Tab-separated table of C-alpha atoms (C1' of nucleotides) in Angstrom:
chain	number	residue	atom	x	y	z
A	21	MET	CA	42.205	101.800	119.619
A	22	ASN	CA	43.516	102.683	123.068
A	23	GLY	CA	41.490	105.646	124.202
A	24	SER	CA	42.876	105.980	127.690
A	25	ASN	CA	45.981	108.037	128.356
A	26	SER	CA	49.717	108.652	128.249
A	27	ALA	CA	52.045	108.100	131.203
A	28	ASP	CA	53.582	109.819	134.194
A	29	PRO	CA	51.332	109.543	137.212
A	30	GLY	CA	51.519	112.469	139.575
A	31	SER	CA	52.792	115.117	137.195
A	32	SER	CA	49.463	116.093	135.702
A	33	GLY	CA	46.607	116.916	138.048
A	34	VAL	CA	44.556	113.853	137.076
A	35	ARG	CA	44.282	111.248	139.781
A	36	ARG	CA	43.619	107.751	138.586
A	37	ARG	CA	42.793	104.680	140.559
A	38	SER	CA	45.577	102.902	138.677
A	39	ASP	CA	48.342	105.298	139.644
A	40	ALA	CA	49.752	102.838	142.153
A	41	THR	CA	49.967	100.173	139.474
A	42	ARG	CA	51.553	102.547	137.009
A	43	THR	CA	54.292	103.607	139.386
A	44	ALA	CA	54.876	99.990	140.393
A	45	ILE	CA	55.367	99.112	136.737
A	46	LEU	CA	57.798	101.976	136.207
A	47	ALA	CA	59.798	101.093	139.304
A	48	ALA	CA	60.035	97.452	138.301
A	49	ALA	CA	60.955	98.458	134.754
A	50	ARG	CA	63.774	100.694	135.950
A	51	GLU	CA	65.152	97.916	138.093
A	52	ARG	CA	65.026	95.343	135.330
A	53	PHE	CA	66.450	97.619	132.649
A	54	ALA	CA	69.262	98.592	135.006
A	55	ALA	CA	70.047	95.012	135.915
A	56	ASP	CA	69.588	93.285	132.558
A	57	GLY	CA	69.620	95.767	129.689
A	58	TYR	CA	66.903	96.130	127.099
A	59	GLU	CA	66.558	92.656	125.606
A	60	ARG	CA	66.777	90.572	128.753
A	61	ALA	CA	64.446	92.852	130.691
A	62	THR	CA	61.271	91.114	129.547
A	63	ILE	CA	57.829	92.600	129.943
A	64	ARG	CA	56.752	89.414	131.652
A	65	ALA	CA	59.482	89.713	134.266
A	66	ILE	CA	58.708	93.372	134.870
A	67	ALA	CA	55.012	92.576	135.270
A	68	ARG	CA	55.847	89.769	137.669
A	69	ASP	CA	57.910	92.166	139.794
A	70	ALA	CA	55.042	94.654	139.807
A	71	ARG	CA	52.589	91.852	140.632
A	72	ILE	CA	50.302	92.515	137.714
A	73	ASP	CA	49.540	90.987	134.354
A	74	PRO	CA	51.849	91.632	131.377
A	75	SER	CA	48.930	92.930	129.366
A	76	MET	CA	48.573	95.866	131.740
A	77	VAL	CA	51.989	97.066	130.734
A	78	MET	CA	50.868	97.135	127.139
A	79	ARG	CA	47.664	98.963	127.964
A	80	TYR	CA	49.392	101.694	129.921
A	81	TYR	CA	52.562	102.145	127.887
A	82	GLY	CA	51.694	100.879	124.421
A	83	ASN	CA	54.721	98.688	123.818
A	84	LYS	CA	58.138	97.920	125.188
A	85	GLU	CA	59.721	101.014	123.681
A	86	GLY	CA	57.047	103.195	125.249
A	87	LEU	CA	57.655	101.565	128.601
A	88	PHE	CA	61.355	102.280	128.366
A	89	ALA	CA	60.721	105.875	127.371
A	90	ALA	CA	58.373	106.340	130.310
A	91	ALA	CA	60.598	104.546	132.822
A	92	VAL	CA	63.836	106.327	132.002
A	93	SER	CA	63.699	110.090	132.192
A	94	VAL	CA	66.800	111.930	133.258
A	95	GLU	CA	67.121	115.280	134.981
A	96	LEU	CA	70.777	115.766	135.811
A	97	GLU	CA	70.277	119.154	137.525
A	98	LEU	CA	73.952	119.936	137.151
A	99	PRO	CA	75.420	122.853	139.089
A	100	GLU	CA	75.370	126.223	137.321
A	101	PRO	CA	78.919	127.342	136.522
A	102	GLY	CA	77.931	130.942	137.254
A	103	SER	CA	76.989	130.189	140.837
A	104	LEU	CA	80.395	129.060	142.113
A	105	PRO	CA	84.098	129.905	141.870
A	106	ARG	CA	85.519	129.129	138.438
A	107	HIS	CA	88.073	126.653	139.774
A	108	ASP	CA	85.469	124.576	141.637
A	109	ILE	CA	83.416	123.510	138.657
A	110	GLY	CA	85.313	120.235	138.240
A	111	ARG	CA	84.781	119.185	141.822
A	112	ALA	CA	81.130	120.211	141.733
A	113	LEU	CA	80.465	118.164	138.617
A	114	VAL	CA	82.171	115.032	139.897
A	115	THR	CA	80.311	115.082	143.206
A	116	ARG	CA	77.016	115.724	141.466
A	117	PHE	CA	77.613	112.796	139.131
A	118	LEU	CA	78.419	110.482	142.004
A	119	ASP	CA	75.187	111.525	143.711
A	120	LEU	CA	73.212	110.928	140.552
A	121	TRP	CA	74.529	107.441	139.989
A	122	GLU	CA	73.935	106.399	143.545
A	123	GLU	CA	70.566	107.962	144.284
A	124	ASN	CA	68.703	105.719	141.863
A	125	GLU	CA	69.232	103.235	139.064
A	126	VAL	CA	67.926	105.305	136.176
A	127	LEU	CA	71.358	106.161	134.860
A	128	THR	CA	72.533	102.577	135.129
A	129	ALA	CA	69.494	101.514	133.129
A	130	LEU	CA	70.144	104.176	130.536
A	131	LEU	CA	73.792	103.224	130.122
A	132	ARG	CA	73.135	99.481	129.974
A	133	VAL	CA	70.452	99.979	127.365
A	134	GLY	CA	72.422	102.598	125.449
A	135	ALA	CA	75.298	100.176	125.006
A	136	THR	CA	73.277	97.713	122.923
A	137	ASN	CA	70.197	99.607	121.782
A	138	GLN	CA	70.161	102.324	119.162
A	139	ALA	CA	67.244	104.215	120.708
A	140	GLY	CA	68.967	104.079	124.074
A	141	ALA	CA	72.182	105.477	122.638
A	142	GLU	CA	70.271	108.311	121.008
A	143	ARG	CA	68.579	109.123	124.276
A	144	MET	CA	71.967	109.368	125.950
A	145	GLN	CA	73.142	111.653	123.181
A	146	GLY	CA	70.114	113.824	123.893
A	147	VAL	CA	70.906	114.066	127.586
A	148	PHE	CA	74.487	114.964	126.763
A	149	ARG	CA	73.514	117.581	124.214
A	150	GLU	CA	70.806	119.271	126.255
A	151	GLN	CA	72.083	118.952	129.794
A	152	VAL	CA	75.867	118.604	129.716
A	153	MET	CA	76.754	120.845	126.782
A	154	PRO	CA	75.130	123.961	128.284
A	155	VAL	CA	77.314	123.664	131.356
A	156	ALA	CA	80.438	123.466	129.215
A	157	LEU	CA	79.222	126.414	127.222
A	158	LEU	CA	79.164	128.527	130.378
A	159	ALA	CA	82.294	127.087	131.960
A	160	CYS	CA	84.828	127.016	129.177
A	161	PRO	CA	86.669	130.062	127.865
A	162	ASP	CA	85.948	129.734	124.129
A	163	PRO	CA	82.316	128.770	123.309
A	164	GLU	CA	83.465	127.275	120.045
A	165	GLN	CA	85.416	124.678	121.991
A	166	ALA	CA	82.482	123.801	124.226
A	167	PRO	CA	81.418	120.600	122.396
A	168	ALA	CA	84.912	119.150	122.436
A	169	ARG	CA	85.438	120.058	126.084
A	170	ALA	CA	82.076	118.675	127.128
A	171	ALA	CA	82.904	115.525	125.208
A	172	LEU	CA	86.199	115.144	127.064
A	173	ALA	CA	84.530	115.606	130.430
A	174	ALA	CA	81.920	113.044	129.425
A	175	THR	CA	84.575	110.466	128.585
A	176	GLN	CA	85.950	110.734	132.100
A	177	LEU	CA	82.636	110.774	133.938
A	178	LEU	CA	80.978	108.035	131.897
A	179	GLY	CA	84.123	105.938	132.073
A	180	LEU	CA	83.902	106.083	135.826
A	181	ALA	CA	80.247	105.092	135.750
A	182	LEU	CA	80.913	102.268	133.318
A	183	THR	CA	83.685	100.615	135.278
A	184	ARG	CA	82.167	101.269	138.696
A	185	TYR	CA	78.421	100.740	138.256
A	186	VAL	CA	78.108	98.555	135.153
A	187	LEU	CA	81.242	96.434	134.701
A	188	ARG	CA	81.998	96.632	138.421
A	189	PHE	CA	85.782	96.393	138.230
A	190	PRO	CA	86.730	95.543	141.831
A	191	PRO	CA	89.489	98.193	142.169
A	192	THR	CA	87.130	100.852	140.837
A	193	VAL	CA	84.356	99.806	143.174
A	194	ALA	CA	86.847	99.871	146.043
A	195	LEU	CA	87.696	103.538	145.503
A	196	THR	CA	86.157	105.789	148.115
A	197	ARG	CA	84.056	108.724	147.173
A	198	GLU	CA	86.766	111.079	148.402
A	199	GLU	CA	89.475	109.399	146.360
A	200	ILE	CA	87.360	109.632	143.218
A	201	VAL	CA	86.673	113.313	143.734
A	202	ALA	CA	90.293	114.072	144.528
A	203	TRP	CA	91.566	112.332	141.394
A	204	LEU	CA	88.836	113.170	138.889
A	205	ALA	CA	87.947	116.736	139.802
A	206	PRO	CA	91.237	118.168	138.465
A	207	THR	CA	90.796	116.192	135.258
A	208	VAL	CA	87.289	117.485	134.572
A	209	GLN	CA	88.371	120.961	135.618
A	210	ARG	CA	91.216	120.851	133.143
A	211	TYR	CA	89.064	119.543	130.298
A	212	LEU	CA	86.601	122.382	130.780
A	213	THR	CA	88.757	125.366	131.624
A	214	ALA	CA	92.455	124.797	130.884
A	215	PRO	CA	93.928	126.256	127.682
A	216	SER	CA	94.116	123.837	124.762
A	217	PRO	CA	97.281	121.745	124.886
B	3	MET	CA	79.183	62.953	122.293
B	4	ASN	CA	81.062	65.307	120.022
B	5	GLY	CA	84.410	63.688	119.435
B	6	SER	CA	85.797	66.232	117.035
B	7	ASN	CA	87.713	69.227	118.343
B	8	SER	CA	87.953	72.602	120.052
B	9	ALA	CA	88.422	75.906	118.215
B	10	ASP	CA	91.005	78.279	116.847
B	11	PRO	CA	92.040	77.340	113.349
B	12	GLY	CA	95.641	78.079	112.538
B	13	SER	CA	97.104	78.052	116.026
B	14	SER	CA	97.471	74.318	116.393
B	15	GLY	CA	99.245	72.441	113.656
B	16	VAL	CA	96.162	70.450	112.607
B	17	ARG	CA	94.768	71.432	109.227
B	18	ARG	CA	91.111	70.686	108.755
B	19	ARG	CA	89.034	70.885	105.661
B	20	SER	CA	86.583	73.053	107.612
B	21	ASP	CA	89.046	75.727	108.675
B	22	ALA	CA	87.643	78.216	106.175
B	23	THR	CA	84.166	77.742	107.595
B	24	ARG	CA	85.386	78.079	111.149
B	25	THR	CA	87.137	81.370	110.531
B	26	ALA	CA	84.146	82.663	108.580
B	27	ILE	CA	81.941	81.894	111.581
B	28	LEU	CA	84.291	83.655	113.979
B	29	ALA	CA	84.553	86.729	111.759
B	30	ALA	CA	80.792	86.973	111.398
B	31	ALA	CA	80.354	86.434	115.132
B	32	ARG	CA	82.753	89.236	115.986
B	33	GLU	CA	80.921	91.588	113.667
B	34	ARG	CA	77.512	90.747	115.052
B	35	PHE	CA	78.548	90.851	118.689
B	36	ALA	CA	80.206	94.210	118.093
B	37	ALA	CA	77.192	95.641	116.324
B	38	ASP	CA	74.357	94.167	118.379
B	39	GLY	CA	75.585	92.888	121.733
B	40	TYR	CA	75.070	89.389	123.038
B	41	GLU	CA	71.312	88.872	122.913
B	42	ARG	CA	70.557	90.420	119.552
B	43	ALA	CA	73.517	88.754	117.882
B	44	THR	CA	71.630	85.575	117.037
B	45	ILE	CA	73.304	82.387	115.937
B	46	ARG	CA	70.994	82.346	112.952
B	47	ALA	CA	72.146	85.801	111.854
B	48	ILE	CA	75.804	84.901	112.351
B	49	ALA	CA	75.343	81.713	110.343
B	50	ARG	CA	73.607	83.665	107.589
B	51	ASP	CA	76.543	86.098	107.423
B	52	ALA	CA	78.962	83.195	107.225
B	53	ARG	CA	76.761	81.524	104.574
B	54	ILE	CA	76.395	78.273	106.453
B	55	ASP	CA	73.755	76.499	108.497
B	56	PRO	CA	73.162	77.472	112.129
B	57	SER	CA	73.714	73.907	113.218
B	58	MET	CA	77.337	74.153	112.121
B	59	VAL	CA	77.937	76.827	114.708
B	60	MET	CA	76.682	74.471	117.364
B	61	ARG	CA	78.812	71.617	116.132
B	62	TYR	CA	82.029	73.633	116.100
B	63	TYR	CA	81.546	75.780	119.197
B	64	GLY	CA	79.100	73.841	121.347
B	65	ASN	CA	76.725	76.669	122.202
B	66	LYS	CA	76.401	80.407	122.034
B	67	GLU	CA	78.619	81.007	125.051
B	68	GLY	CA	81.325	78.875	123.490
B	69	LEU	CA	81.069	80.822	120.274
B	70	PHE	CA	81.479	84.097	122.121
B	71	ALA	CA	84.462	82.773	124.032
B	72	ALA	CA	86.100	81.614	120.819
B	73	ALA	CA	85.308	84.769	118.868
B	74	VAL	CA	86.474	87.308	121.417
B	75	SER	CA	90.032	86.904	122.601
B	76	VAL	CA	91.986	89.981	123.556
B	77	GLU	CA	95.694	90.581	123.465
B	78	LEU	CA	96.304	94.233	124.317
B	79	GLU	CA	100.093	94.057	123.916
B	80	LEU	CA	100.495	97.246	125.913
B	81	PRO	CA	103.864	99.012	125.891
B	82	GLU	CA	106.299	97.994	128.603
B	83	PRO	CA	106.844	100.864	131.034
B	84	GLY	CA	110.505	99.880	131.398
B	85	SER	CA	111.214	100.378	127.716
B	86	LEU	CA	110.486	104.122	127.487
B	87	PRO	CA	110.989	107.366	129.416
B	88	ARG	CA	108.870	107.484	132.587
B	89	HIS	CA	106.977	110.595	131.493
B	90	ASP	CA	105.930	109.077	128.160
B	91	ILE	CA	103.903	106.180	129.506
B	92	GLY	CA	100.621	108.099	129.382
B	93	ARG	CA	101.018	109.036	125.750
B	94	ALA	CA	102.138	105.535	124.823
B	95	LEU	CA	99.101	103.975	126.475
B	96	VAL	CA	96.598	106.332	124.874
B	97	THR	CA	97.989	105.832	121.378
B	98	ARG	CA	98.100	102.086	121.858
B	99	PHE	CA	94.468	102.050	122.978
B	100	LEU	CA	93.375	104.095	119.981
B	101	ASP	CA	95.151	101.644	117.706
B	102	LEU	CA	93.507	98.702	119.424
B	103	TRP	CA	89.988	100.059	119.106
B	104	GLU	CA	90.420	100.907	115.472
B	105	GLU	CA	92.318	97.916	114.170
B	106	ASN	CA	89.413	95.536	114.675
B	107	GLU	CA	86.032	95.240	116.344
B	108	VAL	CA	86.905	92.751	119.058
B	109	LEU	CA	87.042	95.371	121.782
B	110	THR	CA	83.770	96.915	120.685
B	111	ALA	CA	82.183	93.475	120.843
B	112	LEU	CA	83.630	92.853	124.281
B	113	LEU	CA	82.425	96.178	125.653
B	114	ARG	CA	78.940	95.882	124.159
B	115	VAL	CA	78.548	92.393	125.540
B	116	GLY	CA	80.132	93.247	128.874
B	117	ALA	CA	77.599	95.989	129.441
B	118	THR	CA	74.648	93.594	129.546
B	119	ASN	CA	76.112	90.153	130.068
B	120	GLN	CA	77.633	88.897	133.275
B	121	ALA	CA	80.098	86.560	131.567
B	122	GLY	CA	81.160	89.408	129.299
B	123	ALA	CA	81.760	91.710	132.247
B	124	GLU	CA	83.858	89.068	133.951
B	125	ARG	CA	85.910	88.620	130.834
B	126	MET	CA	86.612	92.358	130.776
B	127	GLN	CA	87.615	92.191	134.418
B	128	GLY	CA	90.023	89.432	133.466
B	129	VAL	CA	91.623	91.500	130.719
B	130	PHE	CA	91.962	94.415	133.097
B	131	ARG	CA	93.465	92.309	135.859
B	132	GLU	CA	95.927	90.391	133.727
B	133	GLN	CA	96.912	92.898	131.076
B	134	VAL	CA	96.380	96.410	132.453
B	135	MET	CA	97.290	95.944	136.107
B	136	PRO	CA	100.810	94.660	135.372
B	137	VAL	CA	101.599	97.843	133.464
B	138	ALA	CA	100.442	99.967	136.393
B	139	LEU	CA	102.474	97.800	138.717
B	140	LEU	CA	105.620	98.712	136.804
B	141	ALA	CA	104.725	102.323	136.108
B	142	CYS	CA	103.496	103.649	139.431
B	143	PRO	CA	105.724	104.569	142.354
B	144	ASP	CA	104.039	102.551	145.130
B	145	PRO	CA	103.039	98.996	144.098
B	146	GLU	CA	100.334	99.001	146.757
B	147	GLN	CA	98.578	101.790	144.854
B	148	ALA	CA	98.769	99.989	141.532
B	149	PRO	CA	95.192	98.642	141.505
B	150	ALA	CA	93.675	102.042	142.250
B	151	ARG	CA	95.869	103.782	139.692
B	152	ALA	CA	95.176	101.187	137.023
B	153	ALA	CA	91.481	101.568	137.803
B	154	LEU	CA	91.658	105.326	137.322
B	155	ALA	CA	93.452	104.977	134.016
B	156	ALA	CA	90.823	102.445	132.943
B	157	THR	CA	87.983	104.859	133.698
B	158	GLN	CA	89.504	107.400	131.325
B	159	LEU	CA	90.401	104.992	128.540
B	160	LEU	CA	87.172	102.991	128.636
B	161	GLY	CA	85.153	106.178	128.904
B	162	LEU	CA	86.704	107.341	125.676
B	163	ALA	CA	85.961	104.023	124.000
B	164	LEU	CA	82.394	104.028	125.280
B	165	THR	CA	81.465	107.488	124.054
B	166	ARG	CA	83.434	107.271	120.811
B	167	TYR	CA	82.965	103.701	119.583
B	168	VAL	CA	79.789	102.497	121.298
B	169	LEU	CA	77.502	105.423	122.083
B	170	ARG	CA	79.050	107.483	119.292
B	171	PHE	CA	78.566	110.928	120.777
B	172	PRO	CA	79.099	113.218	117.777
B	173	PRO	CA	81.516	115.625	119.503
B	174	THR	CA	83.604	112.681	120.731
B	175	VAL	CA	83.653	111.091	117.297
B	176	ALA	CA	84.662	114.442	115.835
B	177	LEU	CA	87.816	114.656	117.956
B	178	THR	CA	90.960	113.981	115.991
B	179	ARG	CA	93.417	111.386	117.084
B	180	GLU	CA	95.934	114.121	117.918
B	181	GLU	CA	93.469	116.026	120.083
B	182	ILE	CA	92.602	112.900	122.018
B	183	VAL	CA	96.232	112.079	122.679
B	184	ALA	CA	97.053	115.654	123.665
B	185	TRP	CA	94.207	115.853	126.164
B	186	LEU	CA	94.161	112.330	127.567
B	187	ALA	CA	97.851	111.478	127.771
B	188	PRO	CA	98.514	113.888	130.679
B	189	THR	CA	95.493	112.487	132.516
B	190	VAL	CA	96.607	108.869	132.240
B	191	GLN	CA	100.160	109.899	133.032
B	192	ARG	CA	98.976	111.658	136.186
B	193	TYR	CA	96.798	108.723	137.298
B	194	LEU	CA	99.726	106.347	136.994
B	195	THR	CA	102.711	108.364	138.218
B	196	ALA	CA	101.705	111.561	140.043
B	197	PRO	CA	101.769	111.601	143.848
B	198	SER	CA	98.415	110.936	145.515
B	199	PRO	CA	96.368	114.133	145.818
C	24	DA	C1'	19.192	101.748	142.406
C	25	DG	C1'	21.416	101.368	137.514
C	26	DC	C1'	24.854	102.424	134.181
C	27	DC	C1'	29.490	103.031	132.342
C	28	DT	C1'	34.156	103.299	132.402
C	29	DA	C1'	38.418	101.932	134.240
C	30	DT	C1'	41.037	98.146	135.952
C	31	DG	C1'	42.605	93.661	135.929
C	32	DC	C1'	43.349	88.704	134.422
C	33	DC	C1'	43.315	84.816	131.176
C	34	DA	C1'	44.235	82.585	127.043
C	35	DA	C1'	45.996	82.713	122.915
C	36	DC	C1'	48.511	84.219	118.599
C	37	DA	C1'	52.526	84.619	115.699
C	38	DC	C1'	57.118	84.698	115.909
C	39	DT	C1'	62.013	83.986	117.062
C	40	DC	C1'	65.395	81.850	119.671
C	41	DG	C1'	68.981	78.143	120.911
C	42	DT	C1'	69.514	73.623	120.179
C	43	DT	C1'	69.116	68.608	118.411
C	44	DG	C1'	69.143	64.564	115.409
C	45	DG	C1'	68.988	62.543	111.115
C	46	DC	C1'	70.287	62.370	106.395
C	47	DC	C1'	73.275	63.005	102.310
C	48	DA	C1'	77.585	64.044	99.682
C	49	DA	C1'	82.532	64.610	99.578
C	50	DC	C1'	86.687	62.997	100.855
C	51	DA	C1'	90.512	59.655	102.834
C	52	DA	C1'	92.294	55.100	103.994
C	53	DG	C1'	92.430	50.208	103.185
D	18	DC	C1'	86.133	49.592	94.907
D	19	DT	C1'	84.550	49.544	99.763
D	20	DT	C1'	84.454	51.551	104.201
D	21	DG	C1'	84.672	55.061	107.674
D	22	DT	C1'	84.965	59.825	108.723
D	23	DT	C1'	84.171	64.582	108.062
D	24	DG	C1'	81.500	68.667	106.474
D	25	DG	C1'	77.151	70.363	105.487
D	26	DC	C1'	72.000	71.061	105.265
D	27	DC	C1'	67.130	70.280	106.541
D	28	DA	C1'	63.415	69.908	109.573
D	29	DA	C1'	61.881	70.027	113.826
D	30	DC	C1'	61.392	70.641	119.010
D	31	DG	C1'	60.501	73.213	123.209
D	32	DA	C1'	60.827	77.341	125.351
D	33	DG	C1'	60.241	82.160	125.665
D	34	DT	C1'	59.049	86.619	123.491
D	35	DG	C1'	55.973	90.903	122.502
D	36	DT	C1'	51.446	91.635	121.725
D	37	DT	C1'	46.168	91.200	121.269
D	38	DG	C1'	41.224	90.557	122.358
D	39	DG	C1'	37.753	89.120	125.269
D	40	DC	C1'	35.691	88.668	129.709
D	41	DA	C1'	34.992	89.502	134.533
D	42	DT	C1'	34.578	92.986	138.234
D	43	DA	C1'	34.898	97.001	141.042
D	44	DG	C1'	34.118	102.121	141.505
D	45	DG	C1'	32.302	106.310	140.726
D	46	DC	C1'	28.651	108.686	138.499
D	47	DT	C1'	23.642	110.217	138.200
DNA sequence: AGCCTATGCCAACACTCGTTGGCCAACAAG
DNA sequence: CTTGTTGGCCAACGAGTGTTGGCATAGGCT
């Protein structure tokens, strides 16, 4: 029925005249999903932001789910535990996470959607399983404990993101980057490498 | 226009014939808000769960916002830092939070709604300010640092709730209550009472 | 040039939502 | 009993949603 194409302008070699429109749609979608969550981010509003007709969104991304899938793709690019001193992994992870949350709004969108949308939650689980777990597997002493230790680190890092970038608790927003690193790095370090209590 | 009444059956002395209906509505609302968030928890679905007509919800609670306000009221009843040894406050807080999240779904509803709804986020800020901050004020050495320290403790506790009760990361769900307390209590304790790093 | 596909907009469909007003039965007060 | 009030349902409104199909047009091809 729709014989055209998939998504992701710029990754494949094909150049299309509509690439500008496609990226505009994705950018607007990311913004809206990050600001409003899944339900309140309407296709009409996204199209309005991108200055095109709502039907274009459907043509290029199939439906709302497809748009979300195309708009939110996460590459954490976490530091490799092998490439730095064992006792610095906590600090490295915290700083990397702060960078990630502040360099664009993809993670905010993912968290806002994940909180109320089943598909969004599953996508977050996927990111955790395939991008956070491997780091724990390399960093922690006993590989069998890796899932639990990765889970603990995730509670701390996602809790920071939740209160700072989503709920926007004033005292959490007021923390400086240095304060956050100084307080949280030892926690994450302990969750990953300290002996079980 | 509506000369009848406000909310909350059982608190005031007035007995109304409709009290059973009112509590049924609130129970159904809590369930739906906890499971679906604000937008997808429709008044029609809540009314169906409570086996009454949607218009009754409007009559008793005015509108959807009013229903949410009536359905979600939080009393954390956190332990008083003065009433136990200084080094046990972390453990006491973590166990209390676990109890709270498991005894009913109000907190899940509040978090799910807060993640996508401005009013919900503000309500969470209110709970934090009026019920968590005071504990930090009594527990931490320098009162001036209380907001920051309460904020840090909140990142850890809400991060646990988010990954365990909302996103349901399997490794976080798999943690036993004892493991959680053993790992998190020292963290919260440190955030509240340890000297600044 | 002429053709054909890709790009875009418009108008509409079918549906769901929150919300309203009117109507009827059950109860309470006189 | 009569009267007024309360509790409940039904039907509908207006707005907004995701989604669809058709129609114009602009580019790139031969």
